[in-house]
Short mmCIF file of C-alpha atoms and ligand atoms in Angstrom, two decimals:
data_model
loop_
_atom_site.label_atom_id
_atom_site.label_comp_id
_atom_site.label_asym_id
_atom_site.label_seq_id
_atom_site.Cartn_x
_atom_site.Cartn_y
_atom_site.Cartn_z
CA UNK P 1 -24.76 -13.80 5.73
CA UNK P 2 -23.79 -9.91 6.15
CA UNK P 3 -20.32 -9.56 4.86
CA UNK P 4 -18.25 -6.36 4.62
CA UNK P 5 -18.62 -5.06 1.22
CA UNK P 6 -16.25 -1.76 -0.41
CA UNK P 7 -18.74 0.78 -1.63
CA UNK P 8 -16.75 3.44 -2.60
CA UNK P 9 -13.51 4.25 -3.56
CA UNK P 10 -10.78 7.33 -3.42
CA UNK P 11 -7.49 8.04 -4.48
CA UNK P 12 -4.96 10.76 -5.13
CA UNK P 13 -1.39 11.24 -6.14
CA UNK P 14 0.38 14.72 -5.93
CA UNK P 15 0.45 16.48 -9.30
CA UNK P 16 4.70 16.54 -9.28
CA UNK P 17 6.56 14.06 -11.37
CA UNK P 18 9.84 12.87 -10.52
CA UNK P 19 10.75 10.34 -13.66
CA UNK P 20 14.13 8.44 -13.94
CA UNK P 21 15.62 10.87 -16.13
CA UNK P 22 15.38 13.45 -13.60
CA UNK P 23 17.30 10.83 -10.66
CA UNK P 24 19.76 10.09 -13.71
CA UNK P 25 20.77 13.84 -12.81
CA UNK P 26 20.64 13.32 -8.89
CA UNK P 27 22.41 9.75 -8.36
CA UNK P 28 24.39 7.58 -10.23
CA UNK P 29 21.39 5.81 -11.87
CA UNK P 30 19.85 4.90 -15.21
CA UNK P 31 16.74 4.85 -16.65
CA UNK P 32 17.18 1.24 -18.42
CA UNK P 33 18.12 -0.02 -14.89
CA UNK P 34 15.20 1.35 -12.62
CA UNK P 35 12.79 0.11 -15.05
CA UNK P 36 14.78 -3.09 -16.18
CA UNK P 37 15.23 -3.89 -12.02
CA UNK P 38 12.26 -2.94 -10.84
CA UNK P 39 9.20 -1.85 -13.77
CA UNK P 40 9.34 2.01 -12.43
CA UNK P 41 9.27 4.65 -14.79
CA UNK P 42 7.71 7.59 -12.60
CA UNK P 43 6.50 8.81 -9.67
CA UNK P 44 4.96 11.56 -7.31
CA UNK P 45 6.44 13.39 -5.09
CA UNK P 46 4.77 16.01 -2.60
CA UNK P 47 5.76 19.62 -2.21
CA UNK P 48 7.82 20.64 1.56
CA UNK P 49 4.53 21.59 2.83
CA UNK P 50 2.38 18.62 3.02
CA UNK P 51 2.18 16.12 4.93
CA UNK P 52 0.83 12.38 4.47
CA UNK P 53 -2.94 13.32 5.60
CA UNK P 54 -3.22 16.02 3.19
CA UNK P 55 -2.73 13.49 0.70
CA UNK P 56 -5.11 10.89 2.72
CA UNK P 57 -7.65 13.69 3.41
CA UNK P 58 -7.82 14.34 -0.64
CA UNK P 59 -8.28 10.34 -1.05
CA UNK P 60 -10.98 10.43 1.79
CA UNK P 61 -13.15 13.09 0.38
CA UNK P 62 -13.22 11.43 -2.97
CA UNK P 63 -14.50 8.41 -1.63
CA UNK P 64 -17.11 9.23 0.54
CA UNK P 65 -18.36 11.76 -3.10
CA UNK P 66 -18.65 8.17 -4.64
CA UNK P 67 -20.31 6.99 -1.37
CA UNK P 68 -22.53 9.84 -1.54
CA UNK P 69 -21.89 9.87 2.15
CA UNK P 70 -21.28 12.56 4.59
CA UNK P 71 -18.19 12.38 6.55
CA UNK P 72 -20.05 12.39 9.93
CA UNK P 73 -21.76 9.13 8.48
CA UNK P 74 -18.63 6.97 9.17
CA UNK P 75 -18.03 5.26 12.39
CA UNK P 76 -13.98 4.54 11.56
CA UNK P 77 -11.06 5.72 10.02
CA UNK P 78 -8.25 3.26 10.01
CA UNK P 79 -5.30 4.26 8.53
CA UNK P 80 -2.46 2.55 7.35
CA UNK P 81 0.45 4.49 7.24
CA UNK P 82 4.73 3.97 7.61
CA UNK P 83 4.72 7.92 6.77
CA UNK P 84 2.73 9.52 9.57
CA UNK P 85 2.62 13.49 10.00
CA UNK P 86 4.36 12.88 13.22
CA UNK P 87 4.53 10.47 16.22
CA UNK P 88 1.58 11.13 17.83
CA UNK P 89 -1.62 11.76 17.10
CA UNK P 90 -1.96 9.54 14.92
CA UNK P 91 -2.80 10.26 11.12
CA UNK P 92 -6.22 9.09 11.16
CA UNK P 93 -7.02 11.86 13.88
CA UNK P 94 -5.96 14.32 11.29
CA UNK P 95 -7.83 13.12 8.55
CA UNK P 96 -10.59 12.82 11.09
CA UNK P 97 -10.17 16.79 11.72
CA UNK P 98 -9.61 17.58 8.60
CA UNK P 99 -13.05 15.76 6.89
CA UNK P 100 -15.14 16.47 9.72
CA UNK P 101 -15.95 13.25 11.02
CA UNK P 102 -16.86 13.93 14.14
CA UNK P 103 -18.45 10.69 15.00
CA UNK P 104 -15.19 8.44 13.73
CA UNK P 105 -13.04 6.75 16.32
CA UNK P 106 -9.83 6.96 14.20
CA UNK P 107 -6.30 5.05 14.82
CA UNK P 108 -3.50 4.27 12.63
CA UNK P 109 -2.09 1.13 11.59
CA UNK P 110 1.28 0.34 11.32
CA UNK P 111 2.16 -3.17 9.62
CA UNK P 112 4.90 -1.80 6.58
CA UNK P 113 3.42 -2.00 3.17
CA UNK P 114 0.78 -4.67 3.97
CA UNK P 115 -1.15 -2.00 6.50
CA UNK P 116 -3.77 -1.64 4.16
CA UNK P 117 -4.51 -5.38 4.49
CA UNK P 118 -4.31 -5.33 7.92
CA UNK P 119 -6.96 -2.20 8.54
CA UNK P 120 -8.93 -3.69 6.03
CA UNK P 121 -8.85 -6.79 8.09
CA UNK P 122 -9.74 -5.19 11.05
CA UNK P 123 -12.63 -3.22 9.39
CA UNK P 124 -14.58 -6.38 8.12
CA UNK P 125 -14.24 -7.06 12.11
CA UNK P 126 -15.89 -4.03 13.14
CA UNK P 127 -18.79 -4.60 10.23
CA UNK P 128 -19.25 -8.55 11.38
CA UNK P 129 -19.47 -7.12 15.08
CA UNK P 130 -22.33 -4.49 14.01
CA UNK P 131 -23.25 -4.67 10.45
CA UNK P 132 -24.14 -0.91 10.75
CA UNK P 133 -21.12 0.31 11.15
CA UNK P 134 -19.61 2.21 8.05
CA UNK P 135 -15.71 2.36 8.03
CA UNK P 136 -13.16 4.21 5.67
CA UNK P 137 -9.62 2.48 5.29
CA UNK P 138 -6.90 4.81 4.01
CA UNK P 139 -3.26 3.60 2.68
CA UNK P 140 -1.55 7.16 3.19
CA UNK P 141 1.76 7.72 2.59
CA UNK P 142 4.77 10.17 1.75
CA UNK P 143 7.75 7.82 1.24
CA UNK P 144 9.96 10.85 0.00
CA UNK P 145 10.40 12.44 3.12
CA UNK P 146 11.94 8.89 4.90
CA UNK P 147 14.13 8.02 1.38
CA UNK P 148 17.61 8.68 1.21
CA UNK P 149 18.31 11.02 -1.71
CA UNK P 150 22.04 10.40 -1.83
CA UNK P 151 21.36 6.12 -2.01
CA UNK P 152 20.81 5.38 -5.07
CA UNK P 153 19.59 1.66 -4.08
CA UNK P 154 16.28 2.61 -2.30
CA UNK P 155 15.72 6.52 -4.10
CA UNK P 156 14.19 5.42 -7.01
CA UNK P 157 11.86 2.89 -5.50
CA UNK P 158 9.49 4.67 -3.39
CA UNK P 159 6.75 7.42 -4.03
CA UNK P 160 4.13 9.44 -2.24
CA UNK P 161 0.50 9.08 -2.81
CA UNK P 162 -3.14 7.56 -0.52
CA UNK P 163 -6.19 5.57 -1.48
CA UNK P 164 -9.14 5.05 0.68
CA UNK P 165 -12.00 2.58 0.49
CA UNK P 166 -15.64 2.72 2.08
CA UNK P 167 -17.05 -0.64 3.72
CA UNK P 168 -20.93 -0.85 5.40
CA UNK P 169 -22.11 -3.86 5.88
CA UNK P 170 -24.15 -6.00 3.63
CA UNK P 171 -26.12 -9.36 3.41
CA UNK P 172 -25.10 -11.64 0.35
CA UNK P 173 -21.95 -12.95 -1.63
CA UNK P 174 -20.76 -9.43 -1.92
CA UNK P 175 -17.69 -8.47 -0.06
CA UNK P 176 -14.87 -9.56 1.98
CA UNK P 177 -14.70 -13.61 1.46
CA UNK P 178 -11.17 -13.83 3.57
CA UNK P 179 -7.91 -11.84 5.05
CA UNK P 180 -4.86 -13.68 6.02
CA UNK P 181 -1.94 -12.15 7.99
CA UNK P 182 1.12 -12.71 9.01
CA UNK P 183 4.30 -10.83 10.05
CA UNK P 184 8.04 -12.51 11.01
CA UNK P 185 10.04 -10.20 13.21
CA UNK P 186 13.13 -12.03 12.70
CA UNK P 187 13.68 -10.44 9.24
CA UNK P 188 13.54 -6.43 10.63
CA UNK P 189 17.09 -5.76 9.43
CA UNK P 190 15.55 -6.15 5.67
CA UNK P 191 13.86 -3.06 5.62
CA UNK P 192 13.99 -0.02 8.56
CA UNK P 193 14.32 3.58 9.43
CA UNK P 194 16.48 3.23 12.49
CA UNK P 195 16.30 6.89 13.48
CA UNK P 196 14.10 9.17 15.84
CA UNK P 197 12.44 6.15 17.39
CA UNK P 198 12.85 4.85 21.25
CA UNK P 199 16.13 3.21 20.36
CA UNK P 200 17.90 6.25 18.46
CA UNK P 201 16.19 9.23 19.92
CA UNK P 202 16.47 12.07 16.72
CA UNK P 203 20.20 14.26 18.14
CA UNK P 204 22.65 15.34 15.95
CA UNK P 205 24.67 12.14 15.76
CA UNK P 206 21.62 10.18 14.42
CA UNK P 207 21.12 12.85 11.39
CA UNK P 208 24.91 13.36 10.85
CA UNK P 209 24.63 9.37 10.60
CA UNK P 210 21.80 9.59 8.41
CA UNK P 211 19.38 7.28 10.55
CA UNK P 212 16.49 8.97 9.80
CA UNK P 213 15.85 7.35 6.29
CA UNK P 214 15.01 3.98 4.55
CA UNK P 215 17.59 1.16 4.98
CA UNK P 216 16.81 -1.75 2.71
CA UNK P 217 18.76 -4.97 1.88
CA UNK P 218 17.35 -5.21 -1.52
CA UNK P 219 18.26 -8.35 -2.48
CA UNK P 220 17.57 -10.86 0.62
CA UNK P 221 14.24 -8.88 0.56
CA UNK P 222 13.66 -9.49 -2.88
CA UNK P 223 13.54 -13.37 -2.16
CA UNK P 224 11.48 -13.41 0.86
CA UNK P 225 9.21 -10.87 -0.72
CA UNK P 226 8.70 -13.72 -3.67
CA UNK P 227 7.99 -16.31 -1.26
CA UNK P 228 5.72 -14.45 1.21
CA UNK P 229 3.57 -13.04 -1.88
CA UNK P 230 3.24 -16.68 -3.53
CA UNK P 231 2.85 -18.02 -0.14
CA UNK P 232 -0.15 -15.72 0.58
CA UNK P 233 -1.77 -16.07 -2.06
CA UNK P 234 -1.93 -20.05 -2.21
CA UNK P 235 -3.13 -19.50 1.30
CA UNK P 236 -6.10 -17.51 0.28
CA UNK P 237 -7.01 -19.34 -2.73
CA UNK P 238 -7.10 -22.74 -0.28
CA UNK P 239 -8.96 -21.50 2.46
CA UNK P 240 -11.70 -20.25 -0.06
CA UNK P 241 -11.60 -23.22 -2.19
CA UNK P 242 -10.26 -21.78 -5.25
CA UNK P 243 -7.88 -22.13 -8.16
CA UNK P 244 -6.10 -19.09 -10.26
CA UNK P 245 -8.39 -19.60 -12.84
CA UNK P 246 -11.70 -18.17 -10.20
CA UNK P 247 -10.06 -15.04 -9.82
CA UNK P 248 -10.58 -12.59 -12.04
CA UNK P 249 -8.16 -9.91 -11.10
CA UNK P 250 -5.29 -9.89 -8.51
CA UNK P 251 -3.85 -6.63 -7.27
CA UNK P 252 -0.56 -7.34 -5.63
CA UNK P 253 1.38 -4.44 -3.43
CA UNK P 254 3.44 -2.91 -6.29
CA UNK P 255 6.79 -2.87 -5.07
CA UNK P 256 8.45 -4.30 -8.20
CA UNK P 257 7.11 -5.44 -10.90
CA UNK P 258 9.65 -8.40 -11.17
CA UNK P 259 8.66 -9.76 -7.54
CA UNK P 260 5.01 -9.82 -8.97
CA UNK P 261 5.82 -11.52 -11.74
CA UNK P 262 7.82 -13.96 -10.21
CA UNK P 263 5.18 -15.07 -7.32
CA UNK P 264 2.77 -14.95 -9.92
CA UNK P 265 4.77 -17.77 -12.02
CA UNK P 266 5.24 -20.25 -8.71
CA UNK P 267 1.23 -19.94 -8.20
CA UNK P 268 0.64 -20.45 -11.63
CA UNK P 269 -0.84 -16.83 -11.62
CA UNK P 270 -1.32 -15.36 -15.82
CA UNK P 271 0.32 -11.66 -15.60
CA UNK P 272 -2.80 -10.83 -17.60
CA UNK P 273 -5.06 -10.94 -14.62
CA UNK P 274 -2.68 -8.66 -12.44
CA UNK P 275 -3.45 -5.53 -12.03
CA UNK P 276 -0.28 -3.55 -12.24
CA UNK P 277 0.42 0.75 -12.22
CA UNK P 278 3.77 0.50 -10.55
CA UNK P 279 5.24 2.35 -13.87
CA UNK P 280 3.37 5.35 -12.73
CA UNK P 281 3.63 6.00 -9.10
CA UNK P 282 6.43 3.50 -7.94
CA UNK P 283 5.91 2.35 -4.50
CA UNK P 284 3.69 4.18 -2.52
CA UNK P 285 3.58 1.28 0.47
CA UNK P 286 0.48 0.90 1.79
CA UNK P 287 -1.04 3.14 -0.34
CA UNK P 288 -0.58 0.90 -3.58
CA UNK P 289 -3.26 -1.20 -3.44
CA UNK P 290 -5.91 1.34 -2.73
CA UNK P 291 -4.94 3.37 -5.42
CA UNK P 292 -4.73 0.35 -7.97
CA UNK P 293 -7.92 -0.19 -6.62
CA UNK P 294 -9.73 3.07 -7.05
CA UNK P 295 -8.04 3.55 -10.29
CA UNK P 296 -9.66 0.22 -11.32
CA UNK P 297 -12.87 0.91 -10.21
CA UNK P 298 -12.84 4.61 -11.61
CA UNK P 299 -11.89 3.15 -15.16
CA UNK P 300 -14.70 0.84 -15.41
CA UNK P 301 -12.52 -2.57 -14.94
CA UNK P 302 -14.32 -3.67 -12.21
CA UNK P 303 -17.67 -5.30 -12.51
CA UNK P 304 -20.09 -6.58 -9.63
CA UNK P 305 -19.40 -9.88 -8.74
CA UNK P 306 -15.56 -10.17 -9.99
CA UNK P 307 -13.39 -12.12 -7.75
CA UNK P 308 -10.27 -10.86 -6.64
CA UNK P 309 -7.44 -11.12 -4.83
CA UNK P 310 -4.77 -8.60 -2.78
CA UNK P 311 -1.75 -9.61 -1.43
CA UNK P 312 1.14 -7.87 0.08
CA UNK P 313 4.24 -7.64 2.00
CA UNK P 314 6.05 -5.18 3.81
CA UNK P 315 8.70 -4.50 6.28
CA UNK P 316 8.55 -6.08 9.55
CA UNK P 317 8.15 -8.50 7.30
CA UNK P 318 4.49 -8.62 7.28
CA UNK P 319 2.38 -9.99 4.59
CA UNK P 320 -0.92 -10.32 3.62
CA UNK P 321 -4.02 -11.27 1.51
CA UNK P 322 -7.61 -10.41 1.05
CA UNK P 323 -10.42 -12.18 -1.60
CA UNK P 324 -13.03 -9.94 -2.10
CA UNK P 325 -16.21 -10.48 -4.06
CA UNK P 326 -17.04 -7.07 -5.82
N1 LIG V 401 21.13 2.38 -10.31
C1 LIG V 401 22.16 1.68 -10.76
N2 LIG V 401 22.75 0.67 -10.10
C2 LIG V 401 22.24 0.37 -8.90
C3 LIG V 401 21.15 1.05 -8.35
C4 LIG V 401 20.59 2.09 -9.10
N3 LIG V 401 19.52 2.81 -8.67
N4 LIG V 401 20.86 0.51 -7.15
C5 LIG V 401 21.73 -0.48 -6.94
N5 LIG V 401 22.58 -0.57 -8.00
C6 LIG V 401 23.68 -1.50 -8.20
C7 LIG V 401 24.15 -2.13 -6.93
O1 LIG V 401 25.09 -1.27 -6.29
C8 LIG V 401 24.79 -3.41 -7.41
O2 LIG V 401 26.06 -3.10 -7.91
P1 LIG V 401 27.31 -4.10 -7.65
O3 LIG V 401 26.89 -5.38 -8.32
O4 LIG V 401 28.41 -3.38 -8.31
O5 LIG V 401 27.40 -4.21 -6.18
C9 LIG V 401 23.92 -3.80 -8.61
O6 LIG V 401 23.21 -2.60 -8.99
C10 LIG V 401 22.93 -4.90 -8.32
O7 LIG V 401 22.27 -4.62 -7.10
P2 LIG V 401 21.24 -5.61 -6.50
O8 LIG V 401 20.78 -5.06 -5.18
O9 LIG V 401 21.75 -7.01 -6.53
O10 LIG V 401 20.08 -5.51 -7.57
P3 LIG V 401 18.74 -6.33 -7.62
O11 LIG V 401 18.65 -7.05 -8.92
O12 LIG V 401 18.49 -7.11 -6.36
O13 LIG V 401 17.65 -5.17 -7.67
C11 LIG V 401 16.21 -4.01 -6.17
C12 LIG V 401 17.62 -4.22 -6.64
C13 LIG V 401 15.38 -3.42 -7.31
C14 LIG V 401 16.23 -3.05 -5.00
C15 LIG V 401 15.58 -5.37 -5.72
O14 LIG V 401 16.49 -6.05 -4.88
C16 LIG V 401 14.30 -5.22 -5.00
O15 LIG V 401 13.31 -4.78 -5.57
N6 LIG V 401 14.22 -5.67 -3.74
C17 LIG V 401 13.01 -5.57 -2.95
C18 LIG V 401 12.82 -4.16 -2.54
C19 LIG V 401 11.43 -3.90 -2.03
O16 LIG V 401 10.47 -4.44 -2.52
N7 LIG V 401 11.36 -3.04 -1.01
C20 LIG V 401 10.17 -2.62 -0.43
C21 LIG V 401 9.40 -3.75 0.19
S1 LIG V 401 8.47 -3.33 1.52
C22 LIG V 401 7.74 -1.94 1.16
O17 LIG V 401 7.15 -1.89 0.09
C23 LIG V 401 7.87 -0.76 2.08
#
C-alpha cells in the first residue's frame, strides 16, 4: 500500500525573545500568571520588516537540506497560515518565489490553528492520487502583528515562528495511517480578527476601533478547546484501532499547556508521552506542531516506526487529528 510518508523536516523561530518579564513592563500582567494560566514562559517575536514567508521560506529551505532535495523537486507547497503577508497572493506563492520552486503549484490554507492538519490532509491526497508527487506543508505564522499589545488577555499567548515537513510517497506501514477534520462555524465569535476583511473594510473607524487584532473569549474557548482535542483524538485512536498505550508520542497544537493536559486526562492520555515546547515559543498557531515536530526529529526523539498522534484546534472552530507511522 503506498502511503504518504514525512521525509524531512524544517523549522525556525526568529532569534528575538519576548519573555513575561518583559510584558510585566508592557501590560498589567505577571509572570506567575502567564505561566500558572497557560505553561508560557517565552516567545519569538519578528523584527517590523518581515513578514510570515520569510519565516516559512527559512523553515522550507531547512527541510528540503534534510531532504537533500532541490526546491524545483517539489510538486506542492501548501501552506497553512492565519498570518499571511497580505490578502492576496497567497503565502505559499511567496515561499514558492522565494525557494525557487518553479515547478510547485502553491496555495494557502486557512483553517485557524489546525491548518497544518488540514494541508497535511490534503497532501496525503495529492500523494494517494500520484504516489510521485513530492509535497512540502508549511505552518507559517507571525501572530504579533494581529495581537493586541494593549489586551493583556490574548498578548501573552501568541508568538511568531514556521515549520515545514516533506511528504513523497512510499509503499509500506510508513506514513500517514489517518486525518480527521472537522470545523463548527457556529462558535466564530470565540476567536476572530474582525477587521480589514469583506465585512469591515480596513478605514479609519475600524483601526481607531481596534478591529484589526485578535479577539478571543478565553474562557468559553478554553472548554470547547478541551472537548474538541479529547474528542479528536478518541476519534483517531478508534478509526485505527488503537488504545493510548500504541502511541508512542502525541504532539498536540500548543496553545496552553493546561488544555493539553486536561484532554489528555479525559482520554486517559500519560503527559509523559506528549510532546510539549509551548514554554518556549508560546503559540505560534499553525506553526506549533511542525516545529514540535522538527524539533523532535532534529533531537533524535523520533525513531522509525514510532506511532504518533497530532491533534489540534483552532478558530473557526476547527479541529483536527493525524496518526502517523514514522
Ligand atoms: N494577566 C493577568 N490577569 C489576566 C490576564 C493576564 N495576562 N489576562 C486575563 N487576566 C484576568 C482576567 O481579566 C480575569 O480577571 P477578573 O476575574 O478580574 O475578570 C482573570 O484573569 C481570569 O480570566 P480568565 O479568562 O477566566 O482566565 P482563564 O483561567 O480562563 O485563563 C486563558 C485565560 C489563558 C486565556 C484561557 O482561557 C485560555 O487559554 N483559553 C483558550 C485560549 C486559546 O487557546 N486560544 C487560541 C486557540 S486557537 C489558536 O490557537 C489560534
Amino acid at each position: 500500500m503506498i502511503r504518504s510518508r514525512i521525509i524531512a523536516t524544517g523549522s525556525y523561530v526568529p532569534p528575538k525573545v519576548l519573555t513575561n518579564f518583559d510584558l510585566e513592563k508592557m501590560v498589567d500582567t505577571s509572570d506567575e500568571w502567564i505561566t500558572s494560566r497557560s505553561g508560557i514562559r517565552e516567545r519569538r517575536i519578528v523584527e517590523k520588516d518581515v513578514a510570515t514567508s520569510d519565516l516559512g521560506t527559512q523553515a522550507a529551505l531547512r527541510a528540503l537540506e534534510m531532504a537533500e532535495l532541490s526546491p524545483e523537486d517539489l510538486d506542492f507547497i501548501i501552506t497553512g497560515t492565519n498570518s499571511p503577508d497580505m490578502f492576496f497572493p497567497c503565502t505559499g506563492c511567496f515561499i514558492q518565489a522565494k525557494i525557487g520552486a518553479t515547478k510547485a503549484a502553491a496555495f494557502d490554507v486557512s483553517a485557524g490553528c489546525t491548518s497544518f492538519i488540514h494541508a497535511l490532509s490534503l497532501a496525503d491526497k495529492f500523494i494517494k492520487e500520484n504516489p510521485s508527487h513530492k509535497v512540502m506543508v508549511l505552518g507559517a505564522e507571525i501572530m504579533s502583528k494581529v495581537t493586541d499589545w494593549a489586551d493583556r488577555a490574548t498578548c501573552v499567548l501568541f508568538g511568531d515562528g514556521a515549520g515545514a515537513v516533506i511528504l513523497v510517497g512510499e509503499e509500506g506501514e510508513r506514513g500517514i495511517l489517518s486525518t480527521h477534520l472537522h470545523s463548527d462555524g457556529s462558535l466564530w465569535e470565540l476567536l476572530y480578527m474582525p477587521g480589514g476583511g469583506s465585512a469591515n473594510p480596513s478605514s479609519r473607524e475600524t483601526v481607531d476601533k481596534r478591529l484589526h487584532y485578535i479577539k478571543m473569549a478565553g474562557n468559553p474557548l478554553f472548554k470547547v478547546a478541551v472537548r474538541a482535542l479529547a474528542d479528536v483524538s478518541q476519534e483517531a485512536l478508534k478509526y485505527n484501532g488503537l488504545t493510548s498505550e500504541d502511541i508512542d508520542v502525541m504532539i498536540p497544537h500548543q496553545a496552553n499547556t493546561r488544555i493539553i493536559e486536561a484532554a489528555a486526562k479525559i482520554i486517559n492520555f500519560p503527559m509523559e508521552k506528549v510532546y510539549l515546547n509551548i514554554e518556549k515559543y508560546g503559540n505560534t498557531s499553525s506553526a506549533t506542531i511542525p516545529i514540535a515536530m522538527d524539533e523532535m526529529q532534529r533531537g533524535g526523539k523520533l525513531k522509525a516506526g514510532d506511532l504518533m498522534l497530532l491533534c489540534s484546534f483552532g478558530t473557526g472552530v476547527t479541529w483536527g487529528s493525524a496518526v502517523i507511522r514514522w
